[in-house]
Amino acid sequence: MGCFCAVPEEFYCEVLLLNESKLTLTTQQQGIKKSTKGSVVLDHVFRHINLVEIDYFGLRYCDRSHQTYWLDPAKTLAEHKELINTGPPYTLYFGIKFYAEDPCKLKEEITRYQFFLQVKQDVLQGRLPCPVNIAAQLGAYAIQSELGDYDPYKHTAGYVSEYRFVPDQKEELEEAIERIHKTLM
């Protein structure tokens, strides 16, 4: 006879990725249970993103009082009590856990792209203060990466206003981004 107080093994989780997409991990699709180690969850995310240089990245979660914790790869999901108390459903956030001392030494383009997305998100959410002149340069690079080189036929005045780069974005910053974007090739 089974124990009536056993913790159900079902697990349903959404991982919010740096590109603002979601990866759903479930018991039914990936076989992830509460007894699954954090390393297995991380491996699913790394495979989904096609990430090879994994040492810099991790998954974090918030408890009910919005305290942030990193998922420990050596522990089971059930051992992360602060996580288990928040769901189901559970939410994990993929992000940079350790910044590279020299980003030029990162070998993979996808790794550099994930670093870019993290910095972009940190600036936008105000976690990383950024002077206006640097924000304009970063914004111009982000626009170029998103839209390509400036094309006067495609990029009409005000096209930058569709994008957000800093918490209190002003029209002056958007105009500076447009000016810089025009010079990038």
Coordinates of C-alpha atoms in Angstrom, one line a residue:
M1 CA 0.0 0.0 0.0
G2 CA 1.4 3.4 -1.0
C3 CA 1.8 6.4 1.2
F4 CA -1.0 8.9 0.9
C5 CA 1.3 11.8 1.8
A6 CA 3.8 11.2 -1.0
V7 CA 4.7 14.3 -3.0
P8 CA 3.4 14.1 -6.5
E9 CA 6.2 13.9 -9.1
E10 CA 4.4 15.9 -11.8
F11 CA 6.4 18.9 -12.9
Y12 CA 5.4 21.7 -15.3
C13 CA 7.8 24.6 -15.7
E14 CA 8.3 27.6 -18.0
V15 CA 11.8 28.8 -18.6
L16 CA 12.0 32.4 -19.7
L17 CA 14.9 32.8 -22.1
L18 CA 17.0 35.9 -22.8
N19 CA 15.4 36.4 -26.2
E20 CA 12.1 36.7 -24.3
S21 CA 10.8 33.4 -25.6
K22 CA 9.6 30.6 -23.3
L23 CA 10.7 27.0 -23.1
T24 CA 8.1 24.6 -21.5
L25 CA 9.5 21.7 -19.6
T26 CA 7.1 19.0 -18.4
T27 CA 6.9 15.5 -17.0
Q28 CA 5.0 14.4 -20.0
Q29 CA 7.3 15.8 -22.7
Q30 CA 10.8 15.8 -21.2
G31 CA 10.3 13.3 -18.4
I32 CA 11.3 16.0 -15.8
K33 CA 10.0 15.2 -12.3
K34 CA 10.5 16.8 -8.9
S35 CA 13.1 14.1 -8.3
T36 CA 15.1 15.3 -11.4
K37 CA 18.5 16.9 -10.7
G38 CA 18.9 20.5 -11.7
S39 CA 21.7 19.5 -14.1
V40 CA 19.2 17.6 -16.2
V41 CA 17.0 20.7 -16.5
L42 CA 20.0 22.8 -17.4
D43 CA 21.0 20.3 -20.1
H44 CA 17.5 20.6 -21.7
V45 CA 17.8 24.4 -21.8
F46 CA 21.4 24.3 -23.1
R47 CA 20.4 21.8 -25.9
H48 CA 17.3 24.0 -26.8
I49 CA 19.5 27.1 -27.2
N50 CA 22.4 25.0 -28.8
L51 CA 24.8 26.4 -26.2
V52 CA 28.2 24.8 -25.8
E53 CA 30.0 27.2 -23.5
I54 CA 27.7 26.5 -20.6
D55 CA 29.8 27.4 -17.6
Y56 CA 28.7 31.0 -17.6
F57 CA 25.0 30.3 -17.5
G58 CA 22.4 29.2 -15.0
L59 CA 18.7 29.1 -14.1
R60 CA 17.4 31.3 -11.3
Y61 CA 14.0 31.5 -9.7
C62 CA 12.2 33.7 -7.2
D63 CA 10.4 32.6 -4.0
R64 CA 7.1 34.1 -2.9
S65 CA 8.8 37.1 -1.4
H66 CA 10.8 37.8 -4.7
Q67 CA 14.1 36.6 -3.2
T68 CA 16.2 35.2 -6.1
Y69 CA 18.0 31.9 -6.0
W70 CA 20.2 30.0 -8.5
L71 CA 19.1 26.4 -9.4
D72 CA 21.8 24.1 -7.9
P73 CA 22.7 21.5 -10.6
A74 CA 23.6 18.9 -7.9
K75 CA 20.2 19.1 -6.1
T76 CA 16.9 17.7 -7.2
L77 CA 14.1 20.1 -8.0
A78 CA 12.2 18.9 -4.9
E79 CA 15.3 20.0 -2.8
H80 CA 14.8 23.6 -4.0
K81 CA 12.0 24.2 -1.4
E82 CA 11.7 27.9 -2.4
L83 CA 11.0 26.9 -6.0
I84 CA 8.5 24.1 -5.1
N85 CA 6.6 26.4 -2.8
T86 CA 5.9 28.8 -5.8
G87 CA 4.0 26.5 -8.1
P88 CA 2.9 24.7 -10.0
P89 CA 3.4 26.1 -12.6
Y90 CA 7.0 26.9 -11.9
T91 CA 9.0 29.7 -13.5
L92 CA 12.8 29.6 -14.1
Y93 CA 14.8 32.4 -15.7
F94 CA 17.8 31.6 -17.9
G95 CA 20.7 34.0 -17.5
I96 CA 24.3 34.8 -17.1
K97 CA 25.6 33.5 -13.8
F98 CA 29.3 34.5 -14.4
Y99 CA 30.5 37.1 -16.8
A100 CA 33.6 36.3 -18.9
E101 CA 36.6 38.4 -17.9
D102 CA 37.4 38.9 -21.6
P103 CA 34.3 38.5 -23.9
C104 CA 36.6 38.3 -26.9
K105 CA 37.8 34.9 -25.7
L106 CA 34.3 33.5 -26.1
K107 CA 34.5 31.0 -28.9
E108 CA 30.8 30.5 -29.9
E109 CA 28.7 33.2 -31.6
I110 CA 25.6 31.9 -29.7
T111 CA 27.4 32.5 -26.4
R112 CA 28.3 36.1 -27.4
Y113 CA 24.7 36.6 -28.5
Q114 CA 23.4 35.4 -25.1
F115 CA 25.8 37.8 -23.3
F116 CA 24.5 40.6 -25.6
L117 CA 20.9 39.7 -24.7
Q118 CA 21.7 39.7 -20.9
V119 CA 23.4 43.1 -21.1
K120 CA 20.5 44.5 -23.2
Q121 CA 18.0 43.2 -20.6
D122 CA 20.0 44.5 -17.7
V123 CA 20.2 48.0 -19.1
L124 CA 16.5 48.0 -20.1
Q125 CA 15.5 46.9 -16.6
G126 CA 17.8 49.4 -14.9
R127 CA 20.0 46.8 -13.2
L128 CA 23.0 48.1 -15.2
P129 CA 23.3 51.9 -15.3
C130 CA 24.3 53.2 -18.7
P131 CA 25.2 56.8 -19.7
V132 CA 23.2 58.2 -22.5
N133 CA 26.1 58.3 -25.0
I134 CA 26.8 54.6 -24.4
A135 CA 23.1 53.7 -24.5
A136 CA 22.9 55.4 -27.9
Q137 CA 25.8 53.3 -29.2
L138 CA 24.5 50.1 -27.8
G139 CA 21.0 50.9 -29.1
A140 CA 22.4 51.5 -32.6
Y141 CA 24.3 48.2 -32.6
A142 CA 21.1 46.4 -31.4
I143 CA 19.1 48.1 -34.2
Q144 CA 21.7 47.1 -36.7
S145 CA 21.7 43.5 -35.5
E146 CA 17.9 43.5 -35.6
L147 CA 17.2 45.4 -38.8
G148 CA 20.5 45.3 -40.7
D149 CA 22.3 48.3 -42.0
Y150 CA 20.5 51.6 -42.4
D151 CA 18.3 51.8 -45.5
P152 CA 16.5 55.2 -46.0
Y153 CA 13.7 53.4 -48.0
K154 CA 12.9 51.0 -45.1
H155 CA 13.9 53.1 -42.1
T156 CA 11.7 56.2 -41.9
A157 CA 12.0 58.8 -39.2
G158 CA 11.0 57.5 -35.8
Y159 CA 11.6 53.8 -36.5
V160 CA 13.7 53.4 -33.4
S161 CA 10.7 54.3 -31.2
E162 CA 9.4 50.8 -31.7
Y163 CA 12.2 49.5 -29.5
R164 CA 13.1 49.9 -25.8
F165 CA 16.7 50.2 -24.6
V166 CA 16.6 52.1 -21.3
P167 CA 13.9 52.4 -18.6
D168 CA 13.0 56.1 -19.3
Q169 CA 13.7 56.2 -23.0
K170 CA 13.4 59.7 -24.4
E171 CA 13.1 61.0 -28.0
E172 CA 16.6 62.5 -27.9
L173 CA 18.1 59.1 -27.2
E174 CA 16.1 57.6 -30.1
E175 CA 17.3 60.3 -32.5
A176 CA 20.9 59.7 -31.4
I177 CA 20.4 55.9 -32.0
E178 CA 19.1 56.7 -35.5
R179 CA 22.1 59.0 -36.2
I180 CA 24.6 56.4 -35.1
H181 CA 22.7 53.5 -37.0
K182 CA 23.1 55.5 -40.2
T183 CA 26.9 55.4 -39.8
L184 CA 27.2 51.6 -39.2
M185 CA 28.1 49.2 -41.9

